[in-house]
Coordinates of C-alpha atoms in Angstrom, one line a residue:
Chain A
M1 CA 52.2 -7.5 6.2
T2 CA 54.6 -7.2 9.0
N3 CA 57.0 -5.4 6.7
T4 CA 54.3 -3.0 5.6
S5 CA 53.4 -2.2 9.2
N6 CA 57.0 -1.5 10.1
S7 CA 57.5 0.7 7.0
L8 CA 54.4 2.7 7.9
S9 CA 55.6 3.1 11.5
F10 CA 59.0 4.1 10.3
S11 CA 57.5 6.7 8.0
L12 CA 55.3 8.2 10.7
S13 CA 58.3 8.2 13.0
R14 CA 60.2 10.3 10.5
V15 CA 57.3 12.7 10.1
S16 CA 56.9 13.1 13.9
K17 CA 60.5 14.3 14.1
M18 CA 59.7 17.2 11.7
F19 CA 57.1 18.7 14.0
S20 CA 57.1 19.9 17.6
G21 CA 55.6 17.4 20.0
S22 CA 52.6 19.6 20.6
Q23 CA 51.7 19.6 16.9
F24 CA 51.9 15.9 16.1
D25 CA 51.1 13.2 18.6
A26 CA 53.2 10.2 17.5
T27 CA 51.6 7.9 20.0
T28 CA 48.1 8.6 18.7
A29 CA 49.3 8.3 15.1
F30 CA 50.8 4.9 15.8
S31 CA 47.8 3.6 17.7
G32 CA 45.5 4.7 14.9
G33 CA 47.5 2.9 12.3
G34 CA 46.2 5.2 9.6
F35 CA 45.5 8.7 8.4
T36 CA 42.0 9.1 9.9
S37 CA 43.1 9.3 13.5
S38 CA 46.2 11.4 12.8
Q39 CA 44.2 14.2 11.3
P40 CA 41.9 14.8 14.3
S41 CA 45.0 14.9 16.4
T42 CA 46.5 17.6 14.2
L43 CA 43.3 19.6 14.4
N44 CA 43.2 19.2 18.2
D45 CA 46.8 20.4 18.4
S46 CA 45.8 23.4 16.3
S47 CA 43.0 24.4 18.6
P48 CA 45.2 26.6 20.9
A49 CA 45.8 28.8 17.8
P50 CA 42.5 30.8 18.2
S51 CA 43.8 32.2 21.5
N52 CA 46.4 34.2 19.5
S53 CA 45.4 35.0 16.0
R54 CA 48.9 36.3 15.2
E55 CA 50.5 33.0 16.1
T56 CA 51.9 31.2 13.0
P57 CA 50.1 27.9 12.6
G58 CA 52.4 24.9 12.6
L59 CA 51.0 23.2 9.6
V60 CA 48.3 24.5 7.3
P61 CA 46.2 22.5 4.8
V62 CA 45.9 24.4 1.6
T63 CA 45.0 24.1 -2.1
V64 CA 47.1 25.1 -5.0
K65 CA 44.6 27.9 -5.7
Q66 CA 45.0 29.3 -2.2
I67 CA 48.8 29.3 -2.7
S68 CA 48.5 31.1 -6.0
E69 CA 46.5 33.8 -4.2
A70 CA 48.9 34.1 -1.2
S71 CA 50.7 37.4 -1.0
Q72 CA 54.3 37.9 0.0
S73 CA 54.7 41.0 2.1
G74 CA 58.3 41.7 1.7
D75 CA 61.4 40.2 0.3
E76 CA 61.7 36.5 -0.8
K77 CA 62.8 35.5 2.7
S78 CA 59.5 36.5 4.3
N79 CA 56.6 34.2 4.8
F80 CA 53.6 34.0 2.5
V81 CA 50.2 35.3 3.9
I82 CA 46.7 34.0 3.2
N83 CA 43.8 35.9 4.7
G84 CA 46.3 37.7 6.9
V85 CA 47.6 34.5 8.4
D86 CA 51.3 33.6 8.0
L87 CA 52.1 30.3 6.4
N88 CA 55.1 28.4 7.6
N89 CA 54.6 24.7 6.7
V90 CA 51.8 23.6 4.4
T91 CA 50.3 20.3 3.4
L92 CA 48.6 19.4 0.1
V93 CA 47.1 16.4 -1.5
G94 CA 47.2 15.9 -5.3
M95 CA 48.3 13.9 -8.2
M96 CA 52.0 13.8 -9.1
F97 CA 53.3 14.6 -12.6
E98 CA 56.6 15.2 -14.4
K99 CA 58.6 13.4 -11.8
V100 CA 62.3 14.0 -12.4
E101 CA 64.9 12.2 -10.3
R102 CA 68.5 13.6 -9.9
N103 CA 71.3 12.9 -7.5
T104 CA 70.6 16.0 -5.5
D105 CA 66.8 16.2 -5.6
V106 CA 63.6 14.9 -7.0
S107 CA 61.3 17.5 -8.6
F108 CA 57.7 17.1 -9.7
V109 CA 54.5 19.0 -10.4
L110 CA 51.5 18.5 -8.1
D111 CA 48.0 18.9 -9.5
D112 CA 45.2 19.0 -6.9
G113 CA 42.4 20.0 -9.3
T114 CA 42.6 23.7 -8.3
G115 CA 45.9 24.3 -10.0
R116 CA 49.5 23.0 -10.4
I117 CA 52.5 23.8 -8.4
K118 CA 56.2 22.8 -8.8
C119 CA 57.6 20.8 -5.9
R120 CA 61.2 19.8 -5.0
R121 CA 62.4 17.3 -2.5
W122 CA 66.1 17.5 -1.6
I123 CA 67.8 14.2 -1.2
N124 CA 70.0 14.2 1.9
E125 CA 69.9 10.7 3.2
A126 CA 68.8 7.1 2.3
F127 CA 65.4 7.6 3.7
D128 CA 64.7 10.5 1.3
T129 CA 65.6 8.3 -1.6
K130 CA 63.5 5.4 -0.4
E131 CA 60.4 7.5 0.2
M132 CA 60.6 9.2 -3.2
E133 CA 61.0 5.8 -4.9
A134 CA 57.6 4.8 -3.5
V135 CA 55.8 7.5 -5.4
M136 CA 55.5 7.9 -9.1
N137 CA 53.6 9.8 -11.8
D138 CA 49.8 9.7 -11.9
M139 CA 49.7 8.7 -8.2
Y140 CA 47.9 10.7 -5.5
V141 CA 50.3 11.9 -2.9
R142 CA 50.3 13.7 0.4
V143 CA 53.0 16.4 0.5
Y144 CA 54.3 18.4 3.5
G145 CA 56.5 21.3 2.7
H146 CA 57.6 24.9 2.9
L147 CA 56.6 27.6 0.4
K148 CA 59.4 29.4 -1.4
S149 CA 59.5 32.0 -4.1
F150 CA 62.2 31.4 -6.7
Q151 CA 62.6 34.0 -9.4
G152 CA 59.1 35.2 -8.7
V153 CA 57.5 31.7 -9.0
K154 CA 56.0 30.0 -6.0
Q155 CA 57.4 26.6 -5.3
L156 CA 57.1 24.0 -2.6
V157 CA 60.2 22.6 -0.9
A158 CA 58.8 19.3 0.3
F159 CA 60.2 17.4 3.3
S160 CA 57.7 14.5 3.1
V161 CA 55.9 12.9 0.2
R162 CA 53.8 9.9 0.8
P163 CA 51.4 7.9 -1.4
V164 CA 47.7 8.2 -0.6
T165 CA 46.5 4.7 0.2
N166 CA 43.1 5.5 1.7
F167 CA 41.2 7.6 -0.9
D168 CA 39.0 9.1 1.8
E169 CA 42.1 11.3 2.4
I170 CA 41.4 13.2 -0.8
P171 CA 38.0 14.7 0.0
F172 CA 39.1 14.9 3.7
H173 CA 41.9 17.2 2.6
F174 CA 39.6 19.6 0.8
I175 CA 37.2 19.7 3.8
D176 CA 40.2 20.4 6.0
C177 CA 41.2 23.3 3.7
I178 CA 37.7 24.7 3.9
H179 CA 37.6 24.3 7.7
N180 CA 40.9 26.0 8.2
H181 CA 40.0 28.8 5.8
L182 CA 36.7 29.5 7.6
R183 CA 38.3 29.4 11.0
S184 CA 41.0 31.9 9.9
K185 CA 38.2 34.1 8.6
I186 CA 36.4 33.9 11.9
K187 CA 39.6 34.9 13.7
V188 CA 39.8 38.0 11.5
E189 CA 36.2 38.9 12.0
G190 CA 36.5 38.0 15.6
I191 CA 39.0 40.8 16.0
T192 CA 36.6 43.2 14.4
S193 CA 33.7 42.0 16.7
A194 CA 36.0 42.6 19.7
N195 CA 35.8 46.4 19.0
P196 CA 32.1 46.7 20.0
S197 CA 33.0 44.8 23.2
S198 CA 35.8 47.2 23.8
G199 CA 33.4 50.0 23.0
S200 CA 30.9 48.8 25.6
S201 CA 33.6 48.5 28.2
L202 CA 34.5 52.1 27.6
E203 CA 30.9 53.0 27.9
T204 CA 30.4 51.2 31.2
P205 CA 32.0 53.9 33.4
V206 CA 29.8 56.5 31.8
K207 CA 26.8 54.3 32.5
S208 CA 27.6 54.1 36.2
A209 CA 28.5 57.8 36.5
P210 CA 25.0 59.3 36.5
N211 CA 23.9 56.9 39.2
R212 CA 26.8 57.7 41.4
S213 CA 26.6 61.4 40.8
Q214 CA 23.0 61.6 41.7
A215 CA 23.8 60.9 45.3
S216 CA 26.6 63.5 45.5
N217 CA 25.4 66.1 43.0
P218 CA 21.7 67.1 42.6
V219 CA 22.5 69.0 39.4
C220 CA 22.8 65.6 37.6
A221 CA 19.4 64.5 38.7
Q222 CA 17.7 66.7 36.1
H223 CA 19.7 65.0 33.4
S224 CA 19.3 61.4 34.5
V225 CA 16.9 60.8 31.6
D226 CA 19.9 61.2 29.2
G227 CA 21.4 58.0 30.6
L228 CA 24.9 57.2 29.6
K229 CA 25.3 60.5 27.6
G230 CA 24.3 62.8 30.5
I231 CA 27.8 64.1 31.2
D232 CA 28.7 64.4 27.6
K233 CA 25.7 66.5 27.0
L234 CA 26.5 68.7 30.0
V235 CA 30.0 69.3 28.6
M236 CA 28.8 69.9 25.1
D237 CA 26.2 72.4 26.3
Y238 CA 28.7 74.3 28.4
L239 CA 31.3 74.5 25.5
E240 CA 28.5 75.7 23.2
Q241 CA 27.3 78.4 25.6
H242 CA 30.8 79.7 26.1
S243 CA 32.1 79.4 22.6
D244 CA 32.4 83.1 22.0
R245 CA 35.2 83.9 24.4
S246 CA 37.2 86.7 23.0
D247 CA 40.6 85.1 23.7
G248 CA 39.7 82.1 21.6
R249 CA 41.7 79.8 24.0
G250 CA 38.9 77.4 24.6
I251 CA 37.6 76.1 27.9
H252 CA 40.0 74.7 30.5
V253 CA 39.1 71.3 32.0
D254 CA 39.4 72.8 35.5
E255 CA 36.7 75.3 34.6
L256 CA 34.4 72.5 33.4
S257 CA 34.9 70.5 36.5
R258 CA 34.3 73.6 38.7
E259 CA 31.2 74.9 36.9
L260 CA 29.6 71.5 36.2
K261 CA 30.4 70.3 39.8
L262 CA 31.9 67.0 38.5
P263 CA 35.1 65.2 39.3
I264 CA 38.0 66.1 36.9
E265 CA 38.4 62.4 36.0
K266 CA 34.9 62.2 34.7
I267 CA 35.3 65.4 32.8
K268 CA 38.5 64.1 31.1
L269 CA 36.8 60.8 30.2
S270 CA 33.9 62.7 28.6
L271 CA 36.3 65.0 26.7
K272 CA 38.2 62.0 25.4
T273 CA 35.0 60.4 24.1
L274 CA 33.7 63.6 22.5
A275 CA 37.2 64.3 20.9
D276 CA 37.4 60.8 19.5
D277 CA 34.0 61.4 17.8
G278 CA 35.2 64.7 16.5
E279 CA 32.6 66.7 18.4
I280 CA 35.2 68.8 20.2
Y281 CA 38.9 69.5 19.8
S282 CA 41.7 70.6 21.9
T283 CA 43.0 74.1 21.3
I284 CA 46.1 75.7 22.7
D285 CA 47.0 72.6 24.7
D286 CA 45.6 69.3 25.8
D287 CA 43.7 71.0 28.6
H288 CA 41.7 73.5 26.6
Y289 CA 38.7 72.5 24.4
K290 CA 36.3 74.0 22.0
K291 CA 33.2 72.7 20.3
A292 CA 34.0 71.7 16.7
Chain B
M1 CA 68.2 72.9 12.3
A2 CA 66.6 74.2 15.5
S3 CA 66.9 77.8 14.3
A4 CA 65.4 77.2 10.8
P5 CA 61.8 76.4 11.9
S6 CA 62.0 79.3 14.4
R7 CA 62.9 81.6 11.6
T8 CA 60.2 80.2 9.3
L9 CA 57.6 80.7 12.0
T10 CA 58.8 84.2 12.7
D11 CA 58.6 85.0 9.0
F12 CA 55.0 83.8 9.0
F13 CA 54.0 85.9 12.0
Q14 CA 54.0 89.2 10.2
P15 CA 51.8 88.2 7.2
A16 CA 49.4 86.4 9.6
S17 CA 49.1 89.4 11.9
K18 CA 48.6 91.7 8.9
R19 CA 45.8 89.6 7.6
L20 CA 44.1 89.4 11.0
K21 CA 43.9 93.2 11.6
P22 CA 41.3 94.1 9.0
T23 CA 38.9 91.2 9.8
L24 CA 39.3 91.2 13.6
P25 CA 39.3 94.7 15.1
A26 CA 38.5 93.2 18.5
S27 CA 41.6 91.1 18.2
C28 CA 43.5 94.2 17.4
K29 CA 42.4 95.8 20.7
S30 CA 43.2 92.7 22.7
D31 CA 46.7 92.8 21.4
D32 CA 47.5 95.3 24.1
A33 CA 47.1 92.5 26.6
N34 CA 50.0 90.1 25.8
A35 CA 48.5 87.3 27.9
S36 CA 45.5 87.0 25.6
T37 CA 47.4 86.9 22.4
L38 CA 47.6 83.4 20.8
S39 CA 51.0 82.4 19.5
V40 CA 51.5 81.2 16.0
D41 CA 52.1 77.7 17.3
Q42 CA 48.8 77.8 19.2
K43 CA 46.8 79.0 16.2
L44 CA 48.3 76.3 14.0
R45 CA 47.6 73.6 16.7
M46 CA 44.0 74.8 17.0
E47 CA 43.4 74.9 13.3
Y48 CA 44.8 71.4 12.8
N49 CA 42.8 69.9 15.6
K50 CA 39.6 71.6 14.4
L51 CA 40.1 70.0 10.9
L52 CA 41.0 66.7 12.5
A53 CA 37.7 66.8 14.4
K54 CA 35.8 67.4 11.2
S55 CA 37.6 64.5 9.6
K56 CA 36.6 62.3 12.5
R57 CA 33.0 63.4 12.3
N58 CA 33.0 62.6 8.5
L59 CA 34.4 59.2 9.2
K60 CA 31.8 58.5 11.9
L61 CA 29.0 59.5 9.6
C62 CA 30.3 57.1 6.9
V63 CA 30.5 54.3 9.4
E64 CA 26.9 55.0 10.5
R65 CA 25.6 55.0 6.9
V66 CA 27.4 51.7 6.1
S67 CA 26.0 50.1 9.3
K68 CA 22.5 51.3 8.6
S69 CA 22.4 50.0 5.1
K70 CA 23.7 46.6 6.3
E71 CA 21.0 46.5 9.1
S72 CA 18.2 47.3 6.6
G73 CA 19.2 44.3 4.6
L74 CA 18.9 46.3 1.4
G75 CA 21.8 46.3 -1.1
G76 CA 24.9 48.1 0.0
V77 CA 25.0 51.8 0.8
K78 CA 25.0 53.9 -2.3
L79 CA 28.3 55.4 -3.4
E80 CA 27.0 59.0 -3.3
E81 CA 26.1 58.6 0.4
L82 CA 29.8 57.9 1.2
L83 CA 31.0 61.3 0.2
V84 CA 29.9 63.3 3.2
E85 CA 32.3 66.4 3.1
E86 CA 30.0 69.3 2.3
T87 CA 32.7 71.4 0.7
W88 CA 33.3 68.7 -1.9
L89 CA 29.6 68.2 -2.5
E90 CA 29.4 71.9 -3.2
A91 CA 32.5 71.9 -5.5
L92 CA 31.2 68.8 -7.4
P93 CA 27.5 69.5 -7.7
G94 CA 25.6 66.5 -9.0
E95 CA 28.7 64.7 -10.1
L96 CA 27.8 61.4 -8.4
Q97 CA 24.3 61.4 -10.0
K98 CA 25.6 61.6 -13.5
P99 CA 25.1 58.5 -15.7
Y100 CA 28.7 57.4 -15.7
A101 CA 28.8 57.7 -11.9
L102 CA 25.6 55.7 -11.4
T103 CA 27.0 53.0 -13.6
L104 CA 30.2 53.0 -11.5
S105 CA 28.1 53.0 -8.3
K106 CA 26.2 49.9 -9.4
F107 CA 29.5 48.2 -10.3
V108 CA 31.1 49.0 -7.0
E109 CA 28.0 48.0 -5.0
S110 CA 27.8 44.6 -6.8
E111 CA 31.5 44.0 -6.1
I112 CA 31.1 44.9 -2.4
S113 CA 28.1 42.6 -2.1
G114 CA 30.5 39.8 -2.9
G115 CA 31.4 39.7 0.7
D116 CA 33.3 41.7 3.3
G117 CA 37.0 41.8 2.7
V118 CA 36.8 41.3 -1.1
I119 CA 37.0 45.0 -2.0
F120 CA 39.5 47.5 -0.6
P121 CA 39.5 50.0 1.0
P122 CA 36.7 49.2 3.5
T123 CA 33.4 50.7 2.3
H124 CA 33.4 53.6 4.8
L125 CA 36.9 54.7 3.6
I126 CA 36.4 54.8 -0.1
F127 CA 36.1 58.6 -0.2
N128 CA 38.4 59.1 2.8
A129 CA 40.8 61.4 0.8
L130 CA 38.0 63.9 0.1
N131 CA 36.3 63.4 3.5
S132 CA 39.6 64.2 5.3
T133 CA 40.8 67.1 3.2
P134 CA 37.9 69.7 2.7
F135 CA 38.0 71.5 -0.6
H136 CA 38.8 74.8 0.9
T137 CA 41.8 73.5 2.7
V138 CA 43.6 71.8 -0.2
K139 CA 47.2 73.1 -0.5
A140 CA 48.8 70.2 -2.3
V141 CA 47.8 67.1 -4.1
I142 CA 49.7 63.8 -4.2
L143 CA 48.3 61.5 -6.9
G144 CA 48.4 57.7 -6.5
Q145 CA 47.1 55.2 -9.0
D146 CA 44.9 52.7 -7.1
P147 CA 44.6 51.4 -3.5
Y148 CA 46.9 48.8 -2.0
H149 CA 45.3 45.4 -2.5
G150 CA 46.6 43.5 0.5
P151 CA 44.3 42.9 3.5
G152 CA 44.2 45.7 6.0
Q153 CA 46.5 48.0 3.9
A154 CA 44.1 50.4 2.1
M155 CA 42.6 53.3 4.0
G156 CA 41.4 55.5 1.2
L157 CA 44.4 57.8 1.3
S158 CA 47.0 57.3 -1.5
F159 CA 50.3 55.7 -0.3
S160 CA 49.0 55.5 3.3
V161 CA 48.5 52.4 5.5
P162 CA 47.0 52.2 9.0
E163 CA 49.2 52.0 12.1
G164 CA 50.3 48.5 12.7
I165 CA 50.5 47.6 9.0
K166 CA 53.9 47.0 7.5
V167 CA 55.0 50.1 5.5
P168 CA 55.0 49.3 1.8
S169 CA 58.2 49.8 -0.1
S170 CA 56.9 52.8 -2.1
L171 CA 56.1 54.6 1.1
V172 CA 59.5 53.6 2.6
N173 CA 61.1 55.3 -0.3
I174 CA 58.9 58.4 0.2
F175 CA 60.1 58.5 3.9
K176 CA 63.7 58.1 2.7
E177 CA 63.4 61.1 0.4
L178 CA 61.6 63.1 3.1
H179 CA 64.5 62.3 5.5
Q180 CA 67.1 63.4 2.9
D181 CA 65.1 66.4 1.9
L182 CA 64.0 67.9 5.2
G183 CA 65.7 65.8 7.8
C184 CA 62.4 64.3 9.0
S185 CA 62.9 61.2 11.1
I186 CA 61.6 57.9 9.6
P187 CA 58.2 57.2 11.2
T188 CA 57.4 53.8 12.7
H189 CA 54.0 53.7 10.8
G190 CA 52.7 54.6 7.4
N191 CA 49.5 56.5 8.3
L192 CA 49.5 59.8 6.4
Q193 CA 46.3 61.2 7.8
K194 CA 48.3 64.0 9.4
W195 CA 49.2 65.2 5.9
A196 CA 45.6 64.9 4.7
V197 CA 44.2 67.0 7.6
Q198 CA 46.8 69.7 6.9
G199 CA 45.6 70.1 3.3
V200 CA 47.5 67.5 1.3
L201 CA 44.9 65.7 -0.8
L202 CA 46.0 62.1 -1.0
L203 CA 44.0 61.0 -4.1
N204 CA 44.2 57.8 -6.0
A205 CA 43.0 57.9 -9.7
V206 CA 41.0 54.7 -9.0
L207 CA 39.4 54.6 -5.5
T208 CA 38.6 50.8 -5.1
V209 CA 40.4 47.6 -5.9
R210 CA 39.6 43.9 -5.7
K211 CA 41.6 42.0 -3.1
H212 CA 45.0 40.8 -4.4
Q213 CA 44.3 42.1 -7.9
A214 CA 46.1 45.3 -8.6
N215 CA 44.3 47.9 -10.7
S216 CA 41.3 45.6 -11.1
H217 CA 38.8 48.4 -10.9
A218 CA 40.6 50.5 -13.5
K219 CA 38.4 51.9 -16.4
K220 CA 35.2 51.4 -14.5
G221 CA 34.5 55.1 -14.2
W222 CA 36.7 56.1 -11.3
E223 CA 39.2 57.9 -13.6
Q224 CA 36.4 60.1 -14.9
F225 CA 35.4 61.0 -11.4
T226 CA 38.9 61.8 -10.1
D227 CA 39.7 63.7 -13.3
V228 CA 36.7 65.9 -12.5
V229 CA 38.1 66.4 -9.0
I230 CA 41.5 67.5 -10.4
K231 CA 39.9 69.8 -12.9
T232 CA 37.7 71.3 -10.3
I233 CA 40.7 72.0 -8.1
S234 CA 42.5 73.6 -11.0
Q235 CA 39.5 75.7 -12.1
K236 CA 38.2 76.9 -8.7
K237 CA 41.4 77.3 -6.7
E238 CA 44.8 79.0 -7.2
G239 CA 48.3 78.2 -6.1
V240 CA 47.8 74.5 -5.4
V241 CA 51.0 72.3 -5.6
F242 CA 50.5 69.1 -7.5
L243 CA 53.1 66.3 -6.8
L244 CA 52.9 63.9 -9.8
W245 CA 55.0 60.8 -9.3
G246 CA 55.3 58.3 -12.1
N247 CA 53.9 58.3 -15.7
S248 CA 50.3 57.6 -14.7
A249 CA 50.2 60.6 -12.4
R250 CA 52.2 62.8 -14.8
E251 CA 49.6 62.3 -17.5
K252 CA 47.1 64.2 -15.3
S253 CA 49.1 67.4 -15.7
R254 CA 46.9 68.0 -18.8
L255 CA 44.0 68.6 -16.4
I256 CA 45.9 71.3 -14.4
D257 CA 46.3 74.9 -15.4
A258 CA 50.1 75.4 -14.9
R259 CA 49.6 79.2 -15.0
K260 CA 47.6 79.2 -11.8
H261 CA 49.2 76.2 -10.0
H262 CA 52.5 74.5 -9.4
V263 CA 53.2 71.1 -10.9
L264 CA 56.2 69.1 -9.6
T265 CA 57.0 65.9 -11.4
A266 CA 59.3 63.0 -10.6
A267 CA 59.6 59.2 -11.1
H268 CA 57.4 56.9 -9.1
P269 CA 58.7 56.1 -5.6
S270 CA 58.3 52.3 -6.2
G271 CA 61.4 50.2 -5.8
L272 CA 61.8 49.8 -9.6
S273 CA 62.0 53.5 -10.3
A274 CA 62.9 55.4 -7.2
N275 CA 66.5 55.5 -8.1
R276 CA 65.7 56.8 -11.6
G277 CA 64.3 60.2 -10.6
F278 CA 62.4 60.1 -7.3
F279 CA 65.3 60.2 -4.9
G280 CA 66.6 63.7 -4.9
C281 CA 63.5 65.3 -6.2
R282 CA 63.1 67.4 -3.0
H283 CA 59.4 67.8 -3.6
F284 CA 58.6 68.2 0.1
S285 CA 60.8 71.2 0.7
R286 CA 59.9 72.7 -2.7
T287 CA 56.2 72.4 -1.9
N288 CA 56.8 74.3 1.4
Q289 CA 58.9 76.9 -0.3
L290 CA 56.1 77.5 -2.9
L291 CA 53.5 77.7 -0.1
E292 CA 55.5 80.2 1.9
Q293 CA 56.0 82.4 -1.2
M294 CA 52.2 82.5 -1.5
G295 CA 51.8 83.3 2.2
I296 CA 50.3 79.9 3.1
D297 CA 51.3 77.9 6.1
P298 CA 53.8 75.2 5.1
I299 CA 53.1 71.5 5.6
D300 CA 54.5 69.8 8.7
W301 CA 55.6 66.7 7.0
Q302 CA 57.0 65.0 10.1
L303 CA 54.7 62.2 11.2

């Protein structure tokens, strides 16, 4: 019993050296004495990731199927991508098959029920040998590794392979994959949902403009019912009424500001909004506009 | 190099002014006042920005239609509602209501309903090639096979990717050839909309793809539709330059009347074949030479 405990602690100690401190809390892992507590710790450590969706996660739980669908954007040295998220280190749980031991490495195939993937564990020191001796064919194992592409075939270069002793770990791993997948999807969609927010922030100045202008410019009063589009409408109406100028140069922003009695900044903001929507376009330079 | 564009523009000035006289007598009178005469640069700038504005309005209309159909909770927006450019609707009357197109539409709609991000390009960009290059402005056609199938890459224009997305290797090779051919600098992005707005139709033979599955929507009806597009251009227009890269694109030459149009062929710009007939093809300068011979403004290929 004592030996088992020491072996487990030693194993966790090895694992903790492979991750940055922020990603794996060795103290928590030791005090937990098992897998259950270490996983929440990992999840907690991952929580800062949402603040920056482009940040590469430290360790990503995946299934073999997800790996098979991962795309590699460039040459073989670049990272794999799943759902637009870069993979660096991954972890899988599955059954070991076709274990082959050599002096330099131990290779095996991992089958997690969604597919099979070749894995390789390079033997560099006594610890590597000892850990690989503890696992054998037909045994469930937890693998930590880095994805590689070798002659077009995806492979996992493992740096830790441990036997699964608490079989709750198997369904937990699949739930962890689902959780991570959904979270990365939310990130992607979150970026999209940010656009309306950005849009509304652009609209805010326009909203306030009519109110402010009412005090200083009676002309705007008659258009207050148009709300946030009041100035845009004034600009569009003016461009339309003067669209037949013989020189074809378009209307200068200074003329719009003068004739509509509005500050040049508000005119330019309105012109930008209308141009982005394709309602108007700049003509001979960025200061002359025409209705499209 | 600086003098070449100047000479080209000068050469264009005379034909342009000649054409303007019969149709714009008022303009002829105003020529007396130098200050009111627009330069060639200014005219080109205005025309480009006007077409760009139309492209933006078309895109906005597509986005609105997609949003509306989602809000209504009905099935996805119908395919025919996503082609909004009037000039193409006039050139292809009733095409999207034909039986094969309705079958294709049902297929694409069922694929799209599988969830956002499963089908590329995004729904509102499926017909972006036609919505960005009105029928009457087509000067050249670059034929691709099907959209990029990685997330965020496809934007409905063949070979093109949005700003911020890594430039695919085929497009990198296109930029290399463009640099070698016309001395254009290599752009930092792969968005080819500037070409599309100028009249380069960036058409894929198949307009949708399933995520990560190249050519997965082949033989569903898209080829029949895009063949009709090509045939329509061939029949109703003259002097269009077709750039056909790779065997798939070259097979479309059977749809093109070579007596009325110009067909340029080369190997595909993908990494596997670019060195076997794409590099050195000089299609960009040849396209501009052909356009200039026909008195048409050349393409500004520099992004």
